Short mmCIF file of C-alpha atoms and ligand atoms in Angstrom, two decimals:
data_model
loop_
_atom_site.label_atom_id
_atom_site.label_comp_id
_atom_site.label_asym_id
_atom_site.label_seq_id
_atom_site.Cartn_x
_atom_site.Cartn_y
_atom_site.Cartn_z
CA UNK A 81 10.47 -103.62 -73.25
CA UNK A 82 11.66 -100.03 -73.05
CA UNK A 83 13.46 -98.48 -76.03
CA UNK A 84 16.93 -97.07 -76.03
CA UNK A 85 20.41 -98.37 -75.32
CA UNK A 86 21.20 -101.79 -73.93
CA UNK A 87 22.29 -100.00 -70.78
CA UNK A 88 18.88 -98.32 -70.37
CA UNK A 89 16.98 -101.52 -71.02
CA UNK A 90 19.01 -103.68 -68.65
CA UNK A 91 18.91 -100.98 -66.00
CA UNK A 92 15.13 -100.58 -66.24
CA UNK A 93 14.53 -104.32 -66.15
CA UNK A 94 16.58 -104.68 -62.97
CA UNK A 95 15.19 -101.67 -61.15
CA UNK A 96 13.48 -102.68 -57.92
CA UNK A 97 12.54 -99.14 -56.95
CA UNK A 98 13.76 -95.63 -56.31
CA UNK A 99 15.32 -95.01 -52.91
CA UNK A 100 14.77 -91.92 -50.75
CA UNK A 101 18.25 -90.80 -51.82
CA UNK A 102 17.08 -90.69 -55.42
CA UNK A 103 19.28 -93.66 -56.27
CA UNK A 104 18.01 -96.78 -57.95
CA UNK A 105 17.78 -100.02 -56.04
CA UNK A 106 19.14 -102.37 -58.69
CA UNK A 107 18.79 -106.13 -58.66
CA UNK A 108 22.09 -107.97 -59.25
CA UNK A 109 21.69 -111.18 -61.20
CA UNK A 110 25.17 -112.58 -60.70
CA UNK A 111 27.56 -111.80 -57.87
CA UNK A 112 31.18 -112.92 -58.19
CA UNK A 113 33.47 -112.93 -55.17
CA UNK A 114 37.15 -113.49 -54.48
CA UNK A 115 39.36 -113.64 -51.39
CA UNK A 116 40.44 -109.99 -51.20
CA UNK A 117 37.22 -107.99 -50.96
CA UNK A 118 34.87 -110.55 -49.39
CA UNK A 119 36.17 -111.35 -45.86
CA UNK A 120 35.02 -108.07 -44.29
CA UNK A 121 31.71 -108.25 -46.15
CA UNK A 122 31.03 -111.67 -44.65
CA UNK A 123 32.13 -110.38 -41.25
CA UNK A 124 29.55 -107.57 -41.48
CA UNK A 125 26.86 -110.08 -42.43
CA UNK A 126 27.74 -112.18 -39.38
CA UNK A 127 27.85 -109.18 -37.03
CA UNK A 128 24.35 -108.17 -38.05
CA UNK A 129 23.00 -111.70 -37.84
CA UNK A 130 22.07 -111.62 -41.54
CA UNK A 131 22.19 -114.44 -44.02
CA UNK A 132 23.07 -114.53 -47.70
CA UNK A 133 19.74 -114.00 -49.42
CA UNK A 134 20.34 -115.90 -52.68
CA UNK A 135 23.49 -118.01 -52.21
CA UNK A 136 22.94 -119.58 -55.64
CA UNK A 137 23.53 -116.16 -57.25
CA UNK A 138 27.01 -115.80 -55.78
CA UNK A 139 30.02 -117.70 -57.15
CA UNK A 140 33.48 -117.64 -55.59
CA UNK A 141 37.01 -118.31 -56.68
CA UNK A 142 40.48 -117.43 -55.44
CA UNK A 143 42.82 -115.48 -57.71
CA UNK A 144 44.75 -112.49 -56.33
CA UNK A 145 46.85 -114.18 -53.66
CA UNK A 146 47.45 -117.56 -55.28
CA UNK A 147 51.14 -118.43 -55.75
CA UNK A 148 51.85 -119.42 -59.33
CA UNK A 149 54.70 -121.74 -58.38
CA UNK A 150 54.41 -123.59 -55.08
CA UNK A 151 50.70 -123.87 -54.33
CA UNK A 152 51.08 -126.24 -51.34
CA UNK A 153 48.94 -125.33 -48.34
CA UNK A 154 49.33 -123.61 -45.98
CA UNK A 155 50.65 -120.83 -48.24
CA UNK A 156 54.02 -119.46 -47.13
CA UNK A 157 52.47 -115.99 -46.92
CA UNK A 158 50.35 -116.11 -43.74
CA UNK A 159 48.11 -113.22 -44.80
CA UNK A 160 47.34 -115.03 -48.06
CA UNK A 161 46.59 -118.22 -46.15
CA UNK A 162 44.24 -116.31 -43.82
CA UNK A 163 42.34 -114.80 -46.75
CA UNK A 164 42.06 -118.21 -48.36
CA UNK A 165 40.75 -119.80 -45.17
CA UNK A 166 38.27 -116.98 -44.61
CA UNK A 167 36.82 -117.50 -48.08
CA UNK A 168 36.69 -121.28 -47.70
CA UNK A 169 34.89 -120.92 -44.38
CA UNK A 170 32.40 -118.30 -45.58
CA UNK A 171 31.49 -120.24 -48.70
CA UNK A 172 30.91 -123.36 -46.65
CA UNK A 173 28.87 -121.53 -44.03
CA UNK A 174 26.62 -119.84 -46.62
CA UNK A 175 26.49 -122.67 -49.19
CA UNK A 176 28.20 -120.65 -51.90
CA UNK A 177 29.81 -122.47 -54.82
CA UNK A 178 33.58 -122.07 -54.53
CA UNK A 179 35.97 -122.96 -57.35
CA UNK A 180 39.12 -123.63 -55.39
CA UNK A 181 42.63 -124.33 -56.65
CA UNK A 182 42.73 -127.77 -58.26
CA UNK A 183 38.98 -127.85 -59.03
CA UNK A 184 39.74 -127.45 -62.73
CA UNK A 185 37.60 -124.29 -62.66
CA UNK A 186 39.72 -121.94 -60.58
CA UNK A 187 41.21 -118.85 -62.12
CA UNK A 188 40.88 -115.11 -62.31
CA UNK A 189 37.24 -114.39 -61.57
CA UNK A 190 36.83 -112.47 -64.85
CA UNK A 191 38.15 -115.43 -66.83
CA UNK A 192 36.18 -118.22 -65.19
CA UNK A 193 32.68 -116.72 -65.18
CA UNK A 194 32.66 -116.30 -68.99
CA UNK A 195 34.24 -119.68 -69.65
CA UNK A 196 31.67 -121.42 -67.45
CA UNK A 197 28.85 -119.60 -69.23
CA UNK A 198 27.82 -117.80 -66.04
CA UNK A 199 28.26 -114.41 -67.71
CA UNK A 200 25.35 -113.82 -70.10
CA UNK A 201 23.82 -110.95 -72.06
CA UNK A 202 21.29 -108.73 -70.35
CA UNK A 203 22.49 -109.55 -66.84
CA UNK A 204 23.55 -107.25 -64.07
CA UNK A 205 26.83 -108.51 -62.64
CA UNK A 206 28.75 -107.17 -59.66
CA UNK A 207 32.05 -108.16 -58.05
CA UNK A 208 34.33 -106.52 -55.51
CA UNK A 209 36.87 -105.88 -58.22
CA UNK A 210 37.19 -102.97 -60.59
CA UNK A 211 37.84 -105.14 -63.64
CA UNK A 212 34.33 -106.57 -63.47
CA UNK A 213 33.71 -104.34 -66.48
CA UNK A 214 35.19 -107.29 -68.45
CA UNK A 215 31.81 -109.07 -68.46
CA UNK A 216 30.28 -106.23 -70.44
CA UNK A 217 31.79 -107.94 -73.49
CA UNK A 218 28.69 -110.16 -73.41
CA UNK A 219 26.22 -107.30 -73.28
CA UNK A 220 25.90 -107.48 -69.50
CA UNK A 221 25.95 -104.42 -67.26
CA UNK A 222 28.85 -105.35 -65.04
CA UNK A 223 30.74 -103.21 -62.59
CA UNK A 224 33.15 -103.33 -59.70
CA UNK A 225 31.91 -102.61 -56.19
CA UNK A 226 33.50 -101.91 -52.80
CA UNK A 227 33.45 -104.18 -49.76
CA UNK A 228 30.38 -102.58 -48.14
CA UNK A 229 28.52 -103.08 -51.42
CA UNK A 230 29.63 -106.73 -51.46
CA UNK A 231 27.88 -106.92 -48.09
CA UNK A 232 24.77 -105.29 -49.57
CA UNK A 233 24.62 -107.76 -52.45
CA UNK A 234 25.14 -110.73 -50.13
CA UNK A 235 22.34 -109.54 -47.84
CA UNK A 236 19.85 -108.16 -50.35
CA UNK A 237 20.99 -109.10 -53.88
CA UNK A 238 20.58 -105.41 -54.68
CA UNK A 239 22.68 -102.25 -54.78
CA UNK A 240 21.91 -98.56 -54.34
CA UNK A 241 23.24 -96.89 -57.49
CA UNK A 242 22.94 -93.72 -59.52
CA UNK A 243 22.26 -94.23 -63.21
CA UNK A 244 25.17 -93.62 -65.57
CA UNK A 245 25.18 -91.69 -68.82
CA UNK A 246 26.10 -93.65 -71.96
CA UNK A 247 28.90 -92.78 -74.36
CA UNK A 248 29.01 -94.68 -77.63
CA UNK A 249 32.61 -95.29 -78.71
CA UNK A 250 32.58 -96.26 -82.33
CA UNK A 251 35.64 -97.80 -83.94
CA UNK A 252 35.38 -98.77 -87.58
CA UNK A 253 37.63 -100.65 -89.94
CA UNK A 254 40.20 -103.42 -89.75
CA UNK A 255 43.13 -103.29 -87.35
CA UNK A 256 46.53 -103.26 -89.01
CA UNK A 257 48.82 -106.32 -88.57
CA UNK A 258 50.49 -106.31 -85.14
CA UNK A 259 47.66 -104.24 -83.64
CA UNK A 260 45.39 -105.91 -81.09
CA UNK A 261 42.36 -105.33 -78.87
CA UNK A 262 44.77 -104.15 -76.16
CA UNK A 263 46.05 -101.42 -78.43
CA UNK A 264 42.48 -100.35 -79.19
CA UNK A 265 41.62 -99.81 -75.53
CA UNK A 266 45.00 -98.22 -74.71
CA UNK A 267 44.40 -95.87 -77.64
CA UNK A 268 40.87 -95.00 -76.47
CA UNK A 269 42.14 -94.24 -72.96
CA UNK A 270 45.03 -92.22 -74.37
CA UNK A 271 42.59 -90.08 -76.36
CA UNK A 272 39.74 -89.77 -73.83
CA UNK A 273 41.84 -89.75 -70.66
CA UNK A 274 41.80 -91.82 -67.48
CA UNK A 275 38.99 -89.70 -66.10
CA UNK A 276 37.15 -89.22 -69.40
CA UNK A 277 34.65 -91.94 -68.62
CA UNK A 278 33.69 -90.83 -65.11
CA UNK A 279 29.89 -90.91 -64.86
CA UNK A 280 29.56 -92.94 -68.07
CA UNK A 281 28.99 -96.46 -69.23
CA UNK A 282 30.94 -97.03 -72.44
CA UNK A 283 29.16 -98.74 -75.31
CA UNK A 284 31.76 -100.02 -77.79
CA UNK A 285 30.26 -100.22 -81.27
CA UNK A 286 31.33 -100.33 -84.89
CA UNK A 287 32.81 -102.84 -87.28
CA UNK A 288 36.12 -103.21 -85.41
CA UNK A 289 34.38 -104.61 -82.33
CA UNK A 290 31.96 -106.63 -84.45
CA UNK A 291 34.96 -108.39 -86.03
CA UNK A 292 36.51 -109.16 -82.64
CA UNK A 293 36.30 -112.53 -80.88
CA UNK A 294 34.74 -112.65 -77.39
CA UNK A 295 38.20 -112.80 -75.85
CA UNK A 296 39.25 -109.64 -77.66
CA UNK A 297 36.02 -107.93 -76.62
CA UNK A 298 36.77 -108.90 -73.02
CA UNK A 299 40.19 -107.24 -73.26
CA UNK A 300 38.54 -104.01 -74.38
CA UNK A 301 35.72 -104.00 -71.81
CA UNK A 302 38.15 -105.03 -69.06
CA UNK A 303 40.01 -101.73 -69.23
CA UNK A 304 36.90 -99.50 -69.37
CA UNK A 305 37.52 -98.76 -65.72
CA UNK A 306 41.04 -97.54 -66.54
CA UNK A 307 39.35 -94.91 -68.67
CA UNK A 308 37.13 -93.92 -65.74
CA UNK A 309 33.99 -95.71 -66.99
CA UNK A 310 32.43 -97.89 -64.33
CA UNK A 311 31.28 -100.32 -67.00
CA UNK A 312 31.74 -100.92 -70.70
CA UNK A 313 29.74 -103.20 -72.98
CA UNK A 314 29.27 -104.52 -76.48
CA UNK A 315 25.85 -105.45 -77.83
CA UNK A 316 25.44 -109.23 -78.02
CA UNK A 317 25.53 -110.82 -81.47
CA UNK A 318 26.23 -114.13 -83.20
CA UNK A 319 29.83 -114.10 -81.92
CA UNK A 320 28.51 -113.85 -78.35
CA UNK A 321 26.02 -116.68 -78.86
CA UNK A 322 28.55 -118.96 -80.55
CA UNK A 323 30.90 -118.47 -77.61
CA UNK A 324 28.20 -119.22 -75.02
CA UNK A 325 26.49 -122.17 -76.70
CA UNK A 326 26.87 -125.40 -74.71
CA UNK A 327 28.90 -123.84 -71.91
CA UNK A 328 28.08 -125.37 -68.56
CA UNK A 329 25.78 -122.67 -67.16
CA UNK A 330 24.46 -121.35 -70.48
CA UNK A 331 20.76 -122.01 -71.17
CA UNK A 332 20.24 -125.46 -72.69
CA UNK A 333 17.66 -127.06 -75.02
CA UNK A 334 14.52 -124.98 -75.66
CA UNK A 335 15.72 -122.39 -73.20
CA UNK A 336 18.61 -121.61 -75.52
CA UNK A 337 16.42 -120.37 -78.39
CA UNK A 338 14.27 -118.37 -75.97
CA UNK A 339 17.38 -116.81 -74.51
CA UNK A 340 18.75 -115.84 -77.94
CA UNK A 341 15.46 -114.12 -78.86
CA UNK A 342 15.54 -112.26 -75.59
CA UNK A 343 19.21 -111.32 -75.98
CA UNK A 344 18.52 -109.94 -79.46
CA UNK A 345 15.86 -107.71 -77.93
CA UNK A 346 18.09 -106.10 -75.36
CA UNK A 347 20.54 -104.78 -77.97
CA UNK A 348 20.66 -101.00 -78.26
CA UNK A 349 18.01 -99.81 -80.73
CA UNK A 350 19.26 -98.27 -83.97
CA UNK A 351 17.66 -94.97 -82.99
CA UNK A 352 18.84 -95.04 -79.37
CA UNK A 353 20.02 -91.70 -78.04
CA UNK A 354 23.44 -91.38 -76.45
CA UNK A 355 24.78 -88.76 -74.07
CA UNK A 356 27.94 -88.63 -76.15
CA UNK A 357 29.41 -90.25 -79.28
CA UNK A 358 33.10 -90.57 -80.14
CA UNK A 359 34.43 -92.09 -83.37
CA UNK A 360 37.85 -93.63 -84.10
CA UNK A 361 39.38 -95.15 -87.22
CA UNK A 362 40.91 -98.59 -86.61
CA UNK A 363 43.59 -98.02 -89.25
CA UNK A 364 45.01 -95.14 -87.20
CA UNK A 365 45.65 -97.23 -84.08
CA UNK A 366 49.33 -98.21 -83.64
CA UNK A 367 50.84 -100.89 -81.39
CA UNK A 368 50.64 -98.89 -78.16
CA UNK A 369 52.92 -98.82 -75.10
CA UNK A 370 52.51 -96.83 -71.90
CA UNK A 371 55.51 -94.80 -70.83
CA UNK A 372 54.12 -93.30 -67.59
CA UNK A 373 52.23 -94.04 -64.42
CA UNK A 374 48.64 -94.03 -65.68
CA UNK A 375 47.12 -96.20 -68.43
CA UNK A 376 46.33 -92.97 -70.30
CA UNK A 377 50.02 -92.23 -70.77
CA UNK A 378 50.32 -94.36 -73.88
CA UNK A 379 52.05 -93.73 -77.21
CA UNK A 380 52.58 -95.60 -80.45
CA UNK A 381 55.67 -97.82 -80.24
CA UNK A 382 57.44 -95.67 -82.81
CA UNK A 383 56.63 -92.39 -81.07
CA UNK A 384 58.72 -90.51 -78.52
CA UNK A 385 57.89 -89.85 -74.88
CA UNK A 386 55.89 -86.59 -75.00
CA UNK A 387 57.63 -83.40 -73.95
CA UNK A 388 55.79 -81.15 -71.45
CA UNK A 389 55.16 -78.44 -74.04
CA UNK A 390 53.44 -80.93 -76.35
CA UNK A 391 50.89 -81.74 -73.63
CA UNK A 392 47.75 -79.88 -72.57
CA UNK A 393 48.14 -78.01 -69.26
CA UNK A 394 45.99 -80.53 -67.43
CA UNK A 395 48.43 -83.37 -68.22
CA UNK A 396 51.73 -81.67 -67.39
CA UNK A 397 51.92 -82.28 -63.64
CA UNK A 398 51.26 -86.01 -63.96
CA UNK A 399 53.74 -86.18 -66.86
CA UNK A 400 56.46 -84.54 -64.70
CA UNK A 401 55.72 -87.04 -61.96
CA UNK A 402 55.92 -89.86 -64.50
CA UNK A 403 59.31 -88.76 -65.96
CA UNK A 404 60.78 -88.78 -62.46
CA UNK A 405 59.27 -92.07 -61.37
CA UNK A 406 59.87 -93.92 -64.63
CA UNK A 407 63.38 -92.46 -64.99
CA UNK A 408 62.57 -91.81 -68.66
CA UNK A 409 63.42 -88.66 -70.60
CA UNK A 410 60.82 -86.64 -72.49
CA UNK A 411 61.62 -86.66 -76.19
CA UNK A 412 63.33 -90.06 -76.09
CA UNK A 413 61.89 -92.85 -78.23
CA UNK A 414 60.07 -95.50 -76.19
CA UNK A 415 61.37 -98.17 -78.57
CA UNK A 416 64.69 -99.46 -77.28
CA UNK A 417 63.87 -98.91 -73.58
CA UNK A 418 65.57 -101.80 -71.76
CA UNK A 419 63.31 -104.10 -69.74
CA UNK A 420 64.06 -106.58 -66.92
CA UNK A 421 60.90 -108.63 -66.57
CA UNK A 422 58.30 -109.73 -69.12
CA UNK A 423 54.87 -110.80 -67.89
CA UNK A 424 52.01 -112.26 -69.89
CA UNK A 425 48.81 -112.88 -67.97
CA UNK A 426 46.01 -111.07 -66.04
CA UNK A 427 42.27 -110.65 -66.54
CA UNK A 428 43.10 -108.35 -69.44
CA UNK A 429 45.34 -110.60 -71.52
CA UNK A 430 45.74 -114.06 -69.97
CA UNK A 431 43.25 -115.94 -72.15
CA UNK A 432 43.85 -118.73 -74.65
CA UNK A 433 43.88 -116.47 -77.73
CA UNK A 434 46.41 -114.19 -76.00
CA UNK A 435 48.66 -117.15 -75.31
CA UNK A 436 48.24 -118.46 -78.86
CA UNK A 437 49.20 -115.09 -80.32
CA UNK A 438 52.17 -114.75 -77.96
CA UNK A 439 53.32 -118.28 -78.82
CA UNK A 440 53.34 -117.43 -82.54
CA UNK A 441 56.02 -114.84 -81.86
CA UNK A 442 57.89 -116.87 -79.22
CA UNK A 443 58.18 -119.95 -81.46
CA UNK A 444 61.75 -120.50 -82.55
CA UNK A 445 63.03 -117.42 -80.71
CA UNK A 446 64.87 -117.04 -77.39
CA UNK A 447 64.24 -114.79 -74.40
CA UNK A 448 67.10 -112.29 -74.27
CA UNK A 449 69.87 -113.08 -71.80
CA UNK A 450 69.20 -111.87 -68.26
CA UNK A 451 65.48 -111.24 -68.80
CA UNK A 452 62.96 -112.94 -66.55
CA UNK A 453 59.94 -113.83 -68.65
CA UNK A 454 56.91 -115.74 -67.48
CA UNK A 455 53.44 -116.72 -68.60
CA UNK A 456 50.49 -117.03 -66.23
CA UNK A 457 47.31 -118.42 -67.83
CA UNK A 458 44.22 -116.73 -66.41
CA UNK A 459 42.48 -119.98 -65.41
CA UNK A 460 43.03 -123.68 -64.88
CA UNK A 461 40.93 -124.38 -67.95
CA UNK A 462 42.98 -122.03 -70.12
CA UNK A 463 46.17 -123.65 -68.82
CA UNK A 464 44.85 -127.10 -69.69
CA UNK A 465 43.75 -126.05 -73.18
CA UNK A 466 47.05 -124.29 -73.84
CA UNK A 467 48.96 -127.40 -72.79
CA UNK A 468 46.80 -129.60 -75.01
CA UNK A 469 47.93 -127.43 -77.94
CA UNK A 470 51.57 -127.55 -76.85
CA UNK A 471 51.82 -123.82 -76.19
CA UNK A 472 53.60 -124.44 -72.88
CA UNK A 473 56.39 -126.28 -74.74
CA UNK A 474 56.84 -123.42 -77.19
CA UNK A 475 57.17 -120.97 -74.32
CA UNK A 476 59.50 -123.11 -72.23
CA UNK A 477 61.76 -123.81 -75.24
CA UNK A 478 61.95 -120.06 -75.83
CA UNK A 479 63.02 -119.48 -72.22
CA UNK A 480 59.71 -118.38 -70.65
CA UNK A 481 58.53 -119.86 -67.35
CA UNK A 482 55.11 -121.53 -67.50
CA UNK A 483 53.13 -120.96 -64.30
CA UNK A 484 49.86 -121.80 -62.57
CA UNK A 485 46.79 -119.53 -62.91
CA UNK A 486 46.08 -116.39 -60.91
CA UNK A 487 46.38 -112.59 -61.02
CA UNK A 488 50.12 -112.87 -60.34
CA UNK A 489 52.32 -109.89 -61.16
CA UNK A 490 49.46 -107.76 -62.45
CA UNK A 491 49.29 -106.50 -58.89
CA UNK A 492 51.78 -108.74 -57.08
CA UNK A 493 49.60 -109.81 -54.15
CA UNK A 494 51.37 -113.17 -54.50
CA UNK A 495 55.13 -113.91 -54.60
CA UNK A 496 55.55 -112.67 -58.21
CA UNK A 497 57.02 -109.19 -57.75
CA UNK A 498 59.40 -106.76 -59.37
CA UNK A 499 62.58 -106.00 -57.39
CA UNK A 500 63.90 -102.48 -56.80
CA UNK A 501 63.39 -100.26 -59.85
CA UNK A 502 63.09 -103.11 -62.32
CA UNK A 503 61.08 -102.32 -65.39
CA UNK A 504 58.52 -104.71 -66.80
CA UNK A 505 56.90 -105.21 -70.17
CA UNK A 506 53.48 -106.33 -69.03
CA UNK A 507 50.24 -107.47 -70.64
CA UNK A 508 48.29 -106.33 -67.56
CA UNK A 509 46.05 -103.31 -66.99
CA UNK A 510 47.67 -100.89 -64.55
CA UNK A 511 51.01 -99.10 -64.51
CA UNK A 512 50.46 -97.23 -61.25
CA UNK A 513 53.48 -96.51 -59.06
CA UNK A 514 54.46 -99.61 -57.10
CA UNK A 515 51.76 -101.68 -58.80
CA UNK A 516 53.91 -104.74 -59.45
CA UNK A 517 55.24 -105.35 -55.97
CA UNK A 518 58.16 -102.96 -55.58
CA UNK A 519 57.75 -99.35 -54.46
CA UNK A 520 60.12 -98.30 -57.26
CA UNK A 521 59.06 -100.89 -59.84
CA UNK A 522 58.14 -99.59 -63.29
CA UNK A 523 55.51 -100.99 -65.64
CA UNK A 524 55.09 -100.63 -69.40
CA UNK A 525 51.67 -101.85 -70.53
CA UNK A 526 51.34 -103.44 -73.97
CA UNK A 527 49.76 -106.35 -75.86
CA UNK A 528 50.98 -109.93 -75.24
CA UNK A 529 52.61 -110.01 -78.68
CA UNK A 530 54.51 -106.83 -77.83
CA UNK A 531 55.61 -108.39 -74.53
CA UNK A 532 57.13 -111.28 -76.48
CA UNK A 533 58.89 -108.82 -78.77
CA UNK A 534 60.34 -107.08 -75.69
CA UNK A 535 61.33 -110.42 -74.15
CA UNK A 536 63.29 -111.63 -77.17
CA UNK A 537 65.04 -108.30 -77.77
CA UNK A 538 65.53 -107.28 -74.12
CA UNK A 539 63.97 -103.91 -74.86
CA UNK A 540 60.74 -102.33 -76.05
CA UNK A 541 60.37 -103.42 -79.67
CA UNK A 542 57.91 -103.11 -82.49
CA UNK A 543 56.13 -106.43 -82.89
CA UNK A 544 55.53 -105.60 -86.57
CA UNK A 545 59.23 -106.22 -87.17
CA UNK A 546 58.71 -109.83 -86.06
CA UNK A 547 55.77 -110.45 -88.36
CA UNK A 548 56.41 -113.18 -90.93
C1 IPM B 650 42.01 -106.33 -55.22
C2 IPM B 650 41.00 -105.55 -55.98
C3 IPM B 650 40.16 -104.75 -55.02
C4 IPM B 650 41.60 -104.67 -57.08
C5 IPM B 650 40.55 -104.00 -57.93
O1 IPM B 650 39.43 -103.72 -57.54
O2 IPM B 650 40.80 -103.70 -59.04
C6 IPM B 650 42.52 -105.46 -58.00
O3 IPM B 650 41.86 -106.46 -58.66
C7 IPM B 650 43.25 -104.55 -58.96
O4 IPM B 650 43.29 -104.83 -60.16
O5 IPM B 650 43.82 -103.55 -58.49
#
C-alpha cells in the first residue's frame, strides 16, 4: 500500500487509469441515488441504449420530495409524484435496491447508508447530492456529483476526476458545555470561509474529533461542502468499528477481522504530508449561529452582527447583501432575534443523538406561543428508535410537531416551507436566500439544542442558559 494520507491511499487504490485529459478515472465502490438527480441520468442511459454496469453497487431511496405529514400516494404535488414514479420505474428496470417509504429503511440518503452499514472505511462513495461528504466520517472518500456524473457512474462505475489537495484541520481539546459538532463545523467555515476549501479534501484530526461519536463526526463531514471542500473525512478508529459492527451490510464473521486490519492500514500515516494544516482550540468554539446568507456568516451567540468596517474587504459586499435580505442591523446582538419557525432535522442534524440532545432541553418546557416548531427524524429507523425511547412524547408535550422522515424544510422541496419573510431557527446546513421555500424566507443555522432554546424563548437564545 502507498504511504501518505488516507485520501492518497484510497485514491490510488481506486484509480483505474489516467485519462487523456489528465484526469483520473476513479472506481466508485458505492453509488447512492435519490429521486431528484437520478431521473435524467437514467434517461440518458436509456437514450444511449446502455445498461447499469453494476446494479448491486447502487442503492436508492427517496428523501427530498417526501411529505412529512400526509404520505398517501399519489402525492398531492404532481412533480413530486412524477419524480417518485420515475425512480420506482428505473430501479425496477435496472434491478437496483430501492428503500421506499414504509420499507423501514427509507430516509435521507446520508442517514440510511451509514445506519445500514453500507458506508465503510476506505471506500469511494458518490451520490448526486452535495452532502455526500457526510460519509467521510467513516474514512471513506465521498463526494457529491452532478446528474451527468450520475449517468457516468451508472454506466461505468467510474468517474473522471482531478485529484484534490488535502488540508488537515486539527481541533484539540474538549468542547465546552452547550457546544456541539455543529458549532465546530460552523466555526471552521466561519474562519476558513465558504470558498476556503475549494480544491481540497478536508481531513479532520485531533482529540476533539477522536472524542466524537460517529453521528457527531457525520455532522462535521456533512458540512465540508459548505466550506468549499468537495469531501471531508476522519480516519477510522475504534469508534468507527464499534458503530459498524453487526450492521446489516457490514462485513460479518471472519471478514470482519480482515476488514478491521485493512481499515487500520488505510489511516493517514503519522508522517503523511499535507498541502496545508490549520489548528483550532476546541475551548475557543462558542455556540454558533449564522446571521447572514452563507454558512460562513456565523458568530458566537453572544456576539453582535459584524459591522462592515470590522470585515475584510472581500466579505463586505456579501455582508451588505445579507443585512438587506435578512433585515438585520450590523452591530445588533444576534441573541434576542425573534424567530417564527423552528426546525430540527436534515442530513446534518436529524439523527438519534441530535433528537436525544434536543429532547433533553425540550423536556418540561413549552414552545413559545405562536412559534411553529417541528421535528423531522432523518430516517424511518431513527424515528422508530426515537419513539421506542419516548422522545416523540417529550417533543409533542412541549408543543413540537413530530413528523415522518425526509429532507423536509432543509430545502423545502416538499410541503414544509417558510411563508413570506418568516425567519427560522434551523438545524440544517444552508441559509441561502430562499432556501426554505419562500423567496423572502430567512434562515438562522444552529445546533439542534440551540433550536430548542429558540423555540422555547421565541427568539435566538443561548442554550447554555438552559443547562441544568
Ligand atoms: C437536490 C440536491 C441536488 C441538493 C444538493 O446537491 O445539495 C440538495 O440536497 C441540497 O442540499 O441543496
